[in-house]
Coordinates of C-alpha atoms in Angstrom, one line a residue:
X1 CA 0.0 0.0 0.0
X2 CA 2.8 2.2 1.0
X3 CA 3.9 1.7 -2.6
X4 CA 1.1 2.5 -4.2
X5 CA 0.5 5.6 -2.8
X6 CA 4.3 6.4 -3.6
X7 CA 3.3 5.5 -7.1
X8 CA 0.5 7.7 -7.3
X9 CA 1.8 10.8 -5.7
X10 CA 4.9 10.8 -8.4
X11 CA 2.2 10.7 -11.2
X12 CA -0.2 13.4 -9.7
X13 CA 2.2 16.2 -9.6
X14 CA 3.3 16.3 -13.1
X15 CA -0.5 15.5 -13.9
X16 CA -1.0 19.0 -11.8
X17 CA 1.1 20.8 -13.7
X18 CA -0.2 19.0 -17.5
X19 CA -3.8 20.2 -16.1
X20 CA -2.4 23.9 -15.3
X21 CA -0.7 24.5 -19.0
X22 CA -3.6 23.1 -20.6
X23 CA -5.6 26.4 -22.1
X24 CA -8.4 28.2 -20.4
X25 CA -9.8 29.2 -23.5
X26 CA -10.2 28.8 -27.1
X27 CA -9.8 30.4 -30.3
X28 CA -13.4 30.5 -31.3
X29 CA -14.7 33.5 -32.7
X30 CA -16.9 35.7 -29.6
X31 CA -20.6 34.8 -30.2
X32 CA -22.8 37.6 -30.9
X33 CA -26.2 37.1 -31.2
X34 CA -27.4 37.7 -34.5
X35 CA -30.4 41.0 -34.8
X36 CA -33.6 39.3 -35.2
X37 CA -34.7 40.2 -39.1
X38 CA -38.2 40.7 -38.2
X39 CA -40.4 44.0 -37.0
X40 CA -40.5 44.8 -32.9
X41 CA -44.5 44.4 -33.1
X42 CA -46.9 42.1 -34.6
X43 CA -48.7 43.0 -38.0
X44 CA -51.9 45.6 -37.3
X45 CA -54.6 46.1 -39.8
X46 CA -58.7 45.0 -40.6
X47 CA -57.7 41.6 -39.5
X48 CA -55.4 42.3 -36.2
X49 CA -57.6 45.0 -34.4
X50 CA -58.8 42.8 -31.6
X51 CA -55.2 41.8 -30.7
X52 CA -52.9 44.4 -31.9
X53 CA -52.6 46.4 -28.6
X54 CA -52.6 43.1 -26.4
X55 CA -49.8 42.3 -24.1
X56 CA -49.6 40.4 -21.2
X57 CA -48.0 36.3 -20.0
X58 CA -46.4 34.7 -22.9
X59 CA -47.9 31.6 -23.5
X60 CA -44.6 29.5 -22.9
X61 CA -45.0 30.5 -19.3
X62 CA -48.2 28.9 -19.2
X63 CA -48.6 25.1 -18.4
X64 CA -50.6 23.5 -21.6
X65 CA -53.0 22.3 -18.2
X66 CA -53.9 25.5 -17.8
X67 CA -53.8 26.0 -21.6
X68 CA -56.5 23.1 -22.5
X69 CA -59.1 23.3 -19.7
X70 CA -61.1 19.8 -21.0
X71 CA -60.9 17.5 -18.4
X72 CA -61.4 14.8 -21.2
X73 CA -58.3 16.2 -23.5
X74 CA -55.7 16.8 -20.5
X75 CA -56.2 13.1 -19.9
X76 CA -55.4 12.3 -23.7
X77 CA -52.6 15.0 -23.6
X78 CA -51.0 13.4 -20.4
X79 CA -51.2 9.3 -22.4
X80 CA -49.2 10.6 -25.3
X81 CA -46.5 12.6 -23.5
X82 CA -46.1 9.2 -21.7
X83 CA -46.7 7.0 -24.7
X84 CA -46.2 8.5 -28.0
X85 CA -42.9 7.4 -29.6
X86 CA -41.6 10.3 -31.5
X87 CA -41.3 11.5 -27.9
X88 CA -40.0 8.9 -26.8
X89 CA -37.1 9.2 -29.3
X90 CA -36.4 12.7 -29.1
X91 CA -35.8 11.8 -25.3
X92 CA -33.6 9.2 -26.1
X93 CA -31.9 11.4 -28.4
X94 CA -30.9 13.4 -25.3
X95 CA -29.4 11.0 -23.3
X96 CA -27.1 10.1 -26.7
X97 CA -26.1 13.4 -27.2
X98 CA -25.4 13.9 -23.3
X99 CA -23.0 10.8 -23.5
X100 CA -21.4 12.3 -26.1
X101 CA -20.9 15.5 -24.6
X102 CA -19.2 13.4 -21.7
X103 CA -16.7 11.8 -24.2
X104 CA -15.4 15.1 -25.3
X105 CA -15.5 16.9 -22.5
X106 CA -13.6 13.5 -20.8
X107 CA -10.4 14.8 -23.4
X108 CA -9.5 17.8 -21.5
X109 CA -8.3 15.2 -18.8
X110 CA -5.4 12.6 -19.1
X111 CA -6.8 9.2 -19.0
X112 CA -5.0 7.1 -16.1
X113 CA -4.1 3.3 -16.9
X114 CA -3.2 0.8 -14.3
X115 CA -1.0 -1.9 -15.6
X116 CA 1.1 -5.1 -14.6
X117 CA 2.9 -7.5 -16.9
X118 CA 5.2 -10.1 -17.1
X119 CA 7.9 -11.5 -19.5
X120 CA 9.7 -14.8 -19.9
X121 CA 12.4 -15.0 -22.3
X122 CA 14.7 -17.6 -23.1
X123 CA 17.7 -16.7 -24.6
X124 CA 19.7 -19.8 -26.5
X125 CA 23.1 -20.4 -25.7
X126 CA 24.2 -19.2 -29.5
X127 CA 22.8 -15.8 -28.4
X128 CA 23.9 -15.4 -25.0
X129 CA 26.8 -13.7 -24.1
X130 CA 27.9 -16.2 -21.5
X131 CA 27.2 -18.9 -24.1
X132 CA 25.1 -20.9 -21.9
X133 CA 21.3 -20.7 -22.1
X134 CA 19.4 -18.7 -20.2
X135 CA 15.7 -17.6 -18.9
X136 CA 15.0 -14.2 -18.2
X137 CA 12.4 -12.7 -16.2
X138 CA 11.2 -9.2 -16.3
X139 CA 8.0 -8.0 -14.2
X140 CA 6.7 -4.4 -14.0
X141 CA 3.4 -2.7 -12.8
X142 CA 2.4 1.1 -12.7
X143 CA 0.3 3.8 -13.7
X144 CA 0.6 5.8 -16.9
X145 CA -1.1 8.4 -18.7
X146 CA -1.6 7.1 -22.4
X147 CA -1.6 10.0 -25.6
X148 CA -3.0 13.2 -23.6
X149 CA -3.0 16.3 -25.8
X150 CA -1.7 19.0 -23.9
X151 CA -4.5 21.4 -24.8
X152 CA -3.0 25.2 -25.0
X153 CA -4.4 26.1 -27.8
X154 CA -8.3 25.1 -27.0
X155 CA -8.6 22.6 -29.8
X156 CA -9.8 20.0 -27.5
X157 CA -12.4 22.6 -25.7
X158 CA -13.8 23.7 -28.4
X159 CA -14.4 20.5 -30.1
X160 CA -16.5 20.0 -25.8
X161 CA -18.0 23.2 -26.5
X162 CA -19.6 21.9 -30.1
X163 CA -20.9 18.7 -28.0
X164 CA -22.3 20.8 -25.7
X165 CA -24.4 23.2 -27.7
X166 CA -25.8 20.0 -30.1
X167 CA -26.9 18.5 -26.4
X168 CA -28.2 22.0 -25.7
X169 CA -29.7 22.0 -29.1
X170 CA -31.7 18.2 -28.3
X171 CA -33.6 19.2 -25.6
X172 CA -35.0 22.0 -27.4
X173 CA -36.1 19.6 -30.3
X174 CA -37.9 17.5 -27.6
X175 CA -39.4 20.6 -26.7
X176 CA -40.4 21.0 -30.4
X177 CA -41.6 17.7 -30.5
X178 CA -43.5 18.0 -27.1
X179 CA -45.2 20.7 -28.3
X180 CA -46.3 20.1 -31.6
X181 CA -47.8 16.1 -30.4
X182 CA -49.5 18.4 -27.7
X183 CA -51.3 20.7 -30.3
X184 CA -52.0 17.8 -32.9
X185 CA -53.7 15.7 -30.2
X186 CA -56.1 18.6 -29.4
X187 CA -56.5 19.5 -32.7
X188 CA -57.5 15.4 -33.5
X189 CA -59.8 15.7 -29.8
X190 CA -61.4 18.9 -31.6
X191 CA -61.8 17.6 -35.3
X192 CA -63.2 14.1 -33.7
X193 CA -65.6 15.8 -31.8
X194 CA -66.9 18.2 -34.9
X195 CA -67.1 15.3 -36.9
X196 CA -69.3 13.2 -34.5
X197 CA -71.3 16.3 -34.5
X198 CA -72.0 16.4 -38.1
X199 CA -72.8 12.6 -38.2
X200 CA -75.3 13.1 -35.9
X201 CA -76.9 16.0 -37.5
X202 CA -76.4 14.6 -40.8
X203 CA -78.4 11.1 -39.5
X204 CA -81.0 13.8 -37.8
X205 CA -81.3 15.1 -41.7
X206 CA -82.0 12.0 -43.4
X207 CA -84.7 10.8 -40.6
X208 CA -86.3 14.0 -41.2
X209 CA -85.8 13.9 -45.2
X210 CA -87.4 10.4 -45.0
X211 CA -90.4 11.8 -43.5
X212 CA -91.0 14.4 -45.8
X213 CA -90.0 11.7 -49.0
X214 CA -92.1 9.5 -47.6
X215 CA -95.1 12.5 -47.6
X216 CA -93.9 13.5 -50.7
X217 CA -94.6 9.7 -52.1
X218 CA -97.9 9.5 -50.3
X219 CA -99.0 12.5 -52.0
X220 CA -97.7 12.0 -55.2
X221 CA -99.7 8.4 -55.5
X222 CA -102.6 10.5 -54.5
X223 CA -102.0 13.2 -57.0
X224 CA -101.6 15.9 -55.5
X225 CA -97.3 16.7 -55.5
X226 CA -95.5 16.1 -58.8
X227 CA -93.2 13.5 -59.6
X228 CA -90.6 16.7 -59.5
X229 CA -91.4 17.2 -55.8
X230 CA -90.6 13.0 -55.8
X231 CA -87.6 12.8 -56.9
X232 CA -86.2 16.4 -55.4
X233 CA -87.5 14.6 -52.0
X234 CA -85.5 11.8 -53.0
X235 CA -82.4 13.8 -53.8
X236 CA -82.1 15.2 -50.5
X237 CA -82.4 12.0 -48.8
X238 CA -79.5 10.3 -50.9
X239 CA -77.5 13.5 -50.0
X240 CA -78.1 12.8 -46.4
X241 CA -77.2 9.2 -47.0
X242 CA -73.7 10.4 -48.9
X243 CA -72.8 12.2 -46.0
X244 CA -73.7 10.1 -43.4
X245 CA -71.0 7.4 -45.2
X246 CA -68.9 10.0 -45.6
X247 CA -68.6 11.4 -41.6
X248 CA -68.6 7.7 -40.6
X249 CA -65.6 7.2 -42.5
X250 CA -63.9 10.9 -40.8
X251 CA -64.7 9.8 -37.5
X252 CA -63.0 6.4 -37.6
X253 CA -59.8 7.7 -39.1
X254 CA -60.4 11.0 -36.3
X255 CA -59.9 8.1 -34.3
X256 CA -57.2 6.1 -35.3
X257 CA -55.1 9.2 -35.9
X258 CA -55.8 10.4 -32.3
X259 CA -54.7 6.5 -31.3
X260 CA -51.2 6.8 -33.3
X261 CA -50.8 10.1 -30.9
X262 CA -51.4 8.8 -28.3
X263 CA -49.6 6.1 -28.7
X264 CA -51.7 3.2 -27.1
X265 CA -55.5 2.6 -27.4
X266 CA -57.8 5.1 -26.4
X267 CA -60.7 4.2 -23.1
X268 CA -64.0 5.2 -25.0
X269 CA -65.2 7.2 -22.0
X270 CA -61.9 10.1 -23.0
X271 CA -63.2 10.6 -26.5
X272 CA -65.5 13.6 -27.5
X273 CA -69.1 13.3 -27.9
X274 CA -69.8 16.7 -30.3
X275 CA -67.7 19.9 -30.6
X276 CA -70.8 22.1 -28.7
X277 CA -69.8 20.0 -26.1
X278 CA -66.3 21.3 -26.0
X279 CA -66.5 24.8 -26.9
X280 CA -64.5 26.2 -24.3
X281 CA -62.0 23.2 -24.6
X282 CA -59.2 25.9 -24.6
X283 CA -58.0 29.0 -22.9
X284 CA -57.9 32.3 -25.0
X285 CA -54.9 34.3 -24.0
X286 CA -53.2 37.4 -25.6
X287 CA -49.7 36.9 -27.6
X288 CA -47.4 38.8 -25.7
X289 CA -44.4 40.8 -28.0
X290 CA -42.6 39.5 -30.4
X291 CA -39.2 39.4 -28.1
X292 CA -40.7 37.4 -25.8
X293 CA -42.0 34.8 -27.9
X294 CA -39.0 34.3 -30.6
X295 CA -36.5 34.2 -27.6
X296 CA -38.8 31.6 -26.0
X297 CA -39.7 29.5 -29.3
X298 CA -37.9 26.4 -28.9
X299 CA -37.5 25.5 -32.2
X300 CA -35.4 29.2 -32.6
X301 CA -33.4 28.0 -29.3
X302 CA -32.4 24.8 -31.1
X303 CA -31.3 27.2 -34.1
X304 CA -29.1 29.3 -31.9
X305 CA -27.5 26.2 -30.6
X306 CA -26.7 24.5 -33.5
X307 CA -24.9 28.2 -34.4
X308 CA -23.2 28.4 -31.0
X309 CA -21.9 25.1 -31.7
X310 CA -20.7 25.7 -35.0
X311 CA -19.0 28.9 -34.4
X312 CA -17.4 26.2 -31.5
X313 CA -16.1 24.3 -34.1
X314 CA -14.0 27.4 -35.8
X315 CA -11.8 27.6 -32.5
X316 CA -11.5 23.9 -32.9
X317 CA -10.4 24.5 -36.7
X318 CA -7.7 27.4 -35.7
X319 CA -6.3 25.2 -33.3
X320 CA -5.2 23.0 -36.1
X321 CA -2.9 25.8 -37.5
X322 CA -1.0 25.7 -34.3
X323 CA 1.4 22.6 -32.8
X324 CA -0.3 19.9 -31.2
X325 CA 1.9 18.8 -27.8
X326 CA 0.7 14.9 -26.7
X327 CA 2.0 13.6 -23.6
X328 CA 2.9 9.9 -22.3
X329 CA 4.4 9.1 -19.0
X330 CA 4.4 6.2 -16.5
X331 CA 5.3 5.6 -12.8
X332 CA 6.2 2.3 -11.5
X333 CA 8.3 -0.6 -10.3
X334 CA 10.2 -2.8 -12.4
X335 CA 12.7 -6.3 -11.3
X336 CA 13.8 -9.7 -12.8
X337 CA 12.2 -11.1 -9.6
X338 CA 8.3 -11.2 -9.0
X339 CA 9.5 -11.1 -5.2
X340 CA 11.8 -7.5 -6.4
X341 CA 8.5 -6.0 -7.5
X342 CA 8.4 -3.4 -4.9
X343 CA 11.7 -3.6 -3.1
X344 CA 13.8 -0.4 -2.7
X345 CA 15.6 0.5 -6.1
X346 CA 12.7 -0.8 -8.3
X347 CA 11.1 3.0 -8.8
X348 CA 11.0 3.7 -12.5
X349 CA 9.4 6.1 -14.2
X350 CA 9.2 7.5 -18.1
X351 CA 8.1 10.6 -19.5
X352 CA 7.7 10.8 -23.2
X353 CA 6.6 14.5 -24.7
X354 CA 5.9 14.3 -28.4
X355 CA 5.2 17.8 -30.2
X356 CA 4.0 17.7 -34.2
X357 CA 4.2 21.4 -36.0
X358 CA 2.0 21.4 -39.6
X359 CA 4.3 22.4 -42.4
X360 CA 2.5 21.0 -45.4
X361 CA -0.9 19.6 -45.1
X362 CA -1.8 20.1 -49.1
X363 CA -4.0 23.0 -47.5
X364 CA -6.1 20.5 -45.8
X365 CA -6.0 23.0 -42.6
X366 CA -7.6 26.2 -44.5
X367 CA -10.2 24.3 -46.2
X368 CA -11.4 23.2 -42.8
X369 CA -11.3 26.5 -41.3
X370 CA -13.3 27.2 -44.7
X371 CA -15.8 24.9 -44.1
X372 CA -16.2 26.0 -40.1
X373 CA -16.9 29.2 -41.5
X374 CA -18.9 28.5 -43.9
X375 CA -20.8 26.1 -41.8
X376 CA -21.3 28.8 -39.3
X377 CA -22.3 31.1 -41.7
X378 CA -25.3 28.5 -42.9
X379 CA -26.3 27.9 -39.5
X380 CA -26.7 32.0 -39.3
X381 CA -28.8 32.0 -42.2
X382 CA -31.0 29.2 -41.1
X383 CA -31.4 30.6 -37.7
X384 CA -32.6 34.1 -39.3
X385 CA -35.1 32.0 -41.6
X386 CA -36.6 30.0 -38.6
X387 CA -37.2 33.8 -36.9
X388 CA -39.0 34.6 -39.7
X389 CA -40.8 31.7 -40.0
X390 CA -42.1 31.9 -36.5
X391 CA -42.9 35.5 -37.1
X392 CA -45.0 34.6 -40.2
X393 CA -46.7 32.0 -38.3
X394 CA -47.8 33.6 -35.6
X395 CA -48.9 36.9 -37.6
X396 CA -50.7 34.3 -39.7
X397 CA -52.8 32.8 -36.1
X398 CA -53.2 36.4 -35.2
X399 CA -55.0 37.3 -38.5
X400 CA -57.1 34.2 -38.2
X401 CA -57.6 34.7 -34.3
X402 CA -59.0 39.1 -35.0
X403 CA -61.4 37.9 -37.7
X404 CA -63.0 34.4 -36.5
X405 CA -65.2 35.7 -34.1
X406 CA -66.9 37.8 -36.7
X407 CA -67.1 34.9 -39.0
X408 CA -68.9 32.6 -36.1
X409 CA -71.1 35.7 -35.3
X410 CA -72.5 35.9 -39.1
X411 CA -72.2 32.4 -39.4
X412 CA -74.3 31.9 -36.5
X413 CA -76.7 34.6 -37.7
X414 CA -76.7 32.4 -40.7
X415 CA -77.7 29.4 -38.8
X416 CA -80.6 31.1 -37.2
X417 CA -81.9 33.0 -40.3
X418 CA -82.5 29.5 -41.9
X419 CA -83.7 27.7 -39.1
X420 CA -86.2 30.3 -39.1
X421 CA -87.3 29.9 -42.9
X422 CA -86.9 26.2 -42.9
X423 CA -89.7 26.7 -40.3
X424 CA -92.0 29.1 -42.1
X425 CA -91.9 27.5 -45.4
X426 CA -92.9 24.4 -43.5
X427 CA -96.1 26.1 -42.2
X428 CA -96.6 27.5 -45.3
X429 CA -96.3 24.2 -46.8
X430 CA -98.8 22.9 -44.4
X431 CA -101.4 25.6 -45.0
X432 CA -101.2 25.3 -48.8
X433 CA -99.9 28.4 -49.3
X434 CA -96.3 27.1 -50.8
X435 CA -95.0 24.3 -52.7
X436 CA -92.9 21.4 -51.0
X437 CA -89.6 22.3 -53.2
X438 CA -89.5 25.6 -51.4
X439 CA -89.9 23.4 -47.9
X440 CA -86.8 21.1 -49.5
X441 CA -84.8 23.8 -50.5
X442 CA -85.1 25.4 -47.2
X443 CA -84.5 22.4 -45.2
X444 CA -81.0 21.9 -47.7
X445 CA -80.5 25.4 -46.9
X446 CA -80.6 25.0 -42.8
X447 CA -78.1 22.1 -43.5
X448 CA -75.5 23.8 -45.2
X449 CA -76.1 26.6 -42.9
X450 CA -75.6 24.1 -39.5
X451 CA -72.2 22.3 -41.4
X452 CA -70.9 25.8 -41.9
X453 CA -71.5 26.3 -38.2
X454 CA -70.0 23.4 -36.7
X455 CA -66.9 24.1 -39.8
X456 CA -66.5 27.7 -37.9
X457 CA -66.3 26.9 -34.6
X458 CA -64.0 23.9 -35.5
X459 CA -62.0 26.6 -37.1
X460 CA -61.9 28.8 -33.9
X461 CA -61.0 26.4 -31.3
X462 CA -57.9 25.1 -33.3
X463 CA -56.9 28.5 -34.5
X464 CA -56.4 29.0 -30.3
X465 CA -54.5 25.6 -31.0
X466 CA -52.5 26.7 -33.4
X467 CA -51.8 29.8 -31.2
X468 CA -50.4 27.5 -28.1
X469 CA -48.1 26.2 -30.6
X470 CA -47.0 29.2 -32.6
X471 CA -46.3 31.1 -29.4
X472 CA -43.8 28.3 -27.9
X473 CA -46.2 26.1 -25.6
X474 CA -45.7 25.6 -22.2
X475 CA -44.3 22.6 -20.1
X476 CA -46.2 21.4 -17.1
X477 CA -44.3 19.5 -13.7
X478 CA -43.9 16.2 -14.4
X479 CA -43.9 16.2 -18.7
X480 CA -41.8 13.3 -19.9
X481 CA -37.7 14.0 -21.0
X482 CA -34.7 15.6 -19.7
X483 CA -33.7 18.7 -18.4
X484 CA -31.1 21.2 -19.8
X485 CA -27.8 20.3 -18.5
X486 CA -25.2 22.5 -16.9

């Protein structure tokens, strides 16, 4: 034991003094933020007017709980963030890019070996210098540092810095990918629940078109209607049927899409029963500035840490230029005896500093510092475009968000307006004041008007969707993946 702690003492110090040379820093460029290329306020306009002054939370500091008030949807929300396997992969792409992260950042320190060996040797007597054969025996055991790069010119760092920006950079994808499987199962709870509703009203149609064809055929045999008020009766009733086929069809796929999402099959008691059932499904809330939401947007986050990490790898590309000092040493005992191992005079030790100096490289070098800067350069372009993306977006939810209401007020205006002469013309009808085509007509009319209706509000409750997910989201305690790393 005394040994051993001999041993290791005589390799710390000079391991010390390796760690104390090796650089601080790097030669990577300072990182400067690049100026967002979009305006400091949202779009204003006929179509912004009931959101242009807003201001208030952003919505990435709201929970998606709070967010999606439906008891039925947070339960659906909560299975796929457990279940859904695009999640699932993104998380697992976190914990790769973390143990890779660890293996470069492992370089900046010398890598300690333990080792013991033994050789047997027989020398024949035409080789030996006393011209008798012989055996000999050499054992040895110690601890050495194996091919450490003596890192003063931050090659090594830099190349750690990279790692850690692309980890940085994963868990803002899972973010991406939390938050878009979050908005697409609420938009598939929503769409499900619309199209149950027209099924229903589209099978409330037909039973009521079948009464009126089956009128129509009663009077026609007596001769009163015409076989034009026949077969118009008829028309609407194999419309009804058309759509009834059709909405069967949406609902089932609503359904299996919602099941892929969720990533496991779906109680029956957690799916919607109509869309008026789930009108106030989710929370309304105001967008907040543009600042706030494009430095919280994870999908922009991810950008700028794929650019950190490539301006990273320019430092790591200078380096190159610049001589590359490795380092192998070992501290030990050595004897012809095994029973000599560790007896006074054994010590050895060996200390082997290598140093290489690029002359000629073919101008291999420069074209990597080319493509680092180049690369860099890309990444600085492609983080500008996602900015703008987001920005268009978002002013693209807001535009849709300031003019919906008005379209489900008219809309529902609409609704009523033919509800009421679907009524009349039916008393008329009764009387014998009007024809039955003008009762058909309309009935076709209050359809249309009732689709159009359901379409709307369908259209408002995912446009707030679409908001959640334009404006970054929000995390709730206890969402599946990792967190950021220090």
């Amino acid at each position: 034991m005394k040994h051993i702690k001999r041993m290791t003492a005589s390799l710390c110090l000079p391991l010390g003094a390796i760690l104390c040379l090796s650089g601080c820093t790097t030669m990577a460029p300072k990182y400067t933020q690049p100026a967002a290329p979009v305006p400091a306020a949202w779009p204003g306009g006929a179509a912004y007017k009931e959101v242009a002054a807003e201001s208030g939370k952003p919505v990435a500091d709201i929970p998606w709980r709070e967010y999606f008030i439906d008891e039925q949807l947070r339960t659906l929300i909560a299975l796929a963030l457990e279940n859904n396997r695009d999640l699932r992969v993104a998380a697992l792409n976190i914990e790769r890019f973390q143990a890779l992260y660890q293996i470069r950042r492992s370089d900046l320190f010398p890598k300690v070996d333990a080792s013991a060996a033994g050789t047997f040797q027989r020398i024949p007597e035409t080789l030996s210098s006393s011209g008798r054969a012989m055996t000999v025996e050499q054992y040895n055991a110690g601890l050495g540092v194996s091919s450490y790069e003596l890192d003063l010119f931050g090659r090594v760092r830099s190349l750690k810095d990279q790692a850690l920006e692309q980890y940085l950079a994963t868990e803002q994808a899972r973010r991406v990918v939390q938050i878009s499987l979050v908005s697409q199962v609420a938009a598939g709870y929503l769409t499900l629940a619309a199209d149950r509703e027209r099924l229903k009203l589209a099978k409330e149609t037909l039973a009521s078109q079948q009464d009126s064809y089956q009128l129509i055929g009663r009077r026609y045999e007596a001769g009163v209607s015409s076989l034009l008020d026949s077969l118009q009766a008829r028309t609407s009733v194999d419309t009804a049927r058309v759509d009834i086929a059709r909405y069967t069809a949406l609902v089932a796929q609503d359904e299996n899409a919602l099941t892929l999402l969720v990533g496991s099959q779906i109680p029956a008691e957690l799916l919607p029963e109509a869309l008026s059932e789930t009108l106030t499904a989710v929370k309304d809330v105001p967008p907040g500035l543009p600042s706030d939401v494009l430095l919280r947007r994870p999908d922009i986050l991810q950008a700028e840490g794929q650019l950190k990490g490539a301006n990273a790898n320019i430092g790591a590309a200078r380096a190159a230029f610049f001589p590359k000092i490795t380092l192998v040493s070992s501290v030990g005992f050595g004897s012809d005896e095994l029973a000599g191992l560790f007896k006074p005079g054994s010590f050895a030790w060996s200390f082997a500093p290598r140093i290489s100096l690029p002359i000629f490289d073919g101008g291999s070098n420069r074209a990597n510092l080319k493509v680092a800067e180049v690369d860099r350069d890309i990444m600085v372009a492609r983080y500008e475009q996602t900015i703008q993306g987001a920005f268009r977006e978002v002013a693209d939810a807001l535009a849709q968000r300031g003019t919906i209401d008005e379209q489900l007020a008219a809309q529902q205006s609409l609704t009523d307006a033919a509800a009421e002469r679907y009524l009349l013309s039916q008393a008329r009808f009764e009387k014998g004041v009007d024809s039955h085509l003008n009762v058909l007509d309309s009935q076709r009319s209050l359809y249309g008007a009732q689709q159009g209706l359901i379409s709307t509000r369908l259209s408002r409750l995912t446009t707030m969707v679409t908001l959640y997910k334009v404006l970054g989201g929000g995390a709730s305690p206890g969402d599946n993946g990792k967190s950021e790393g220090k």
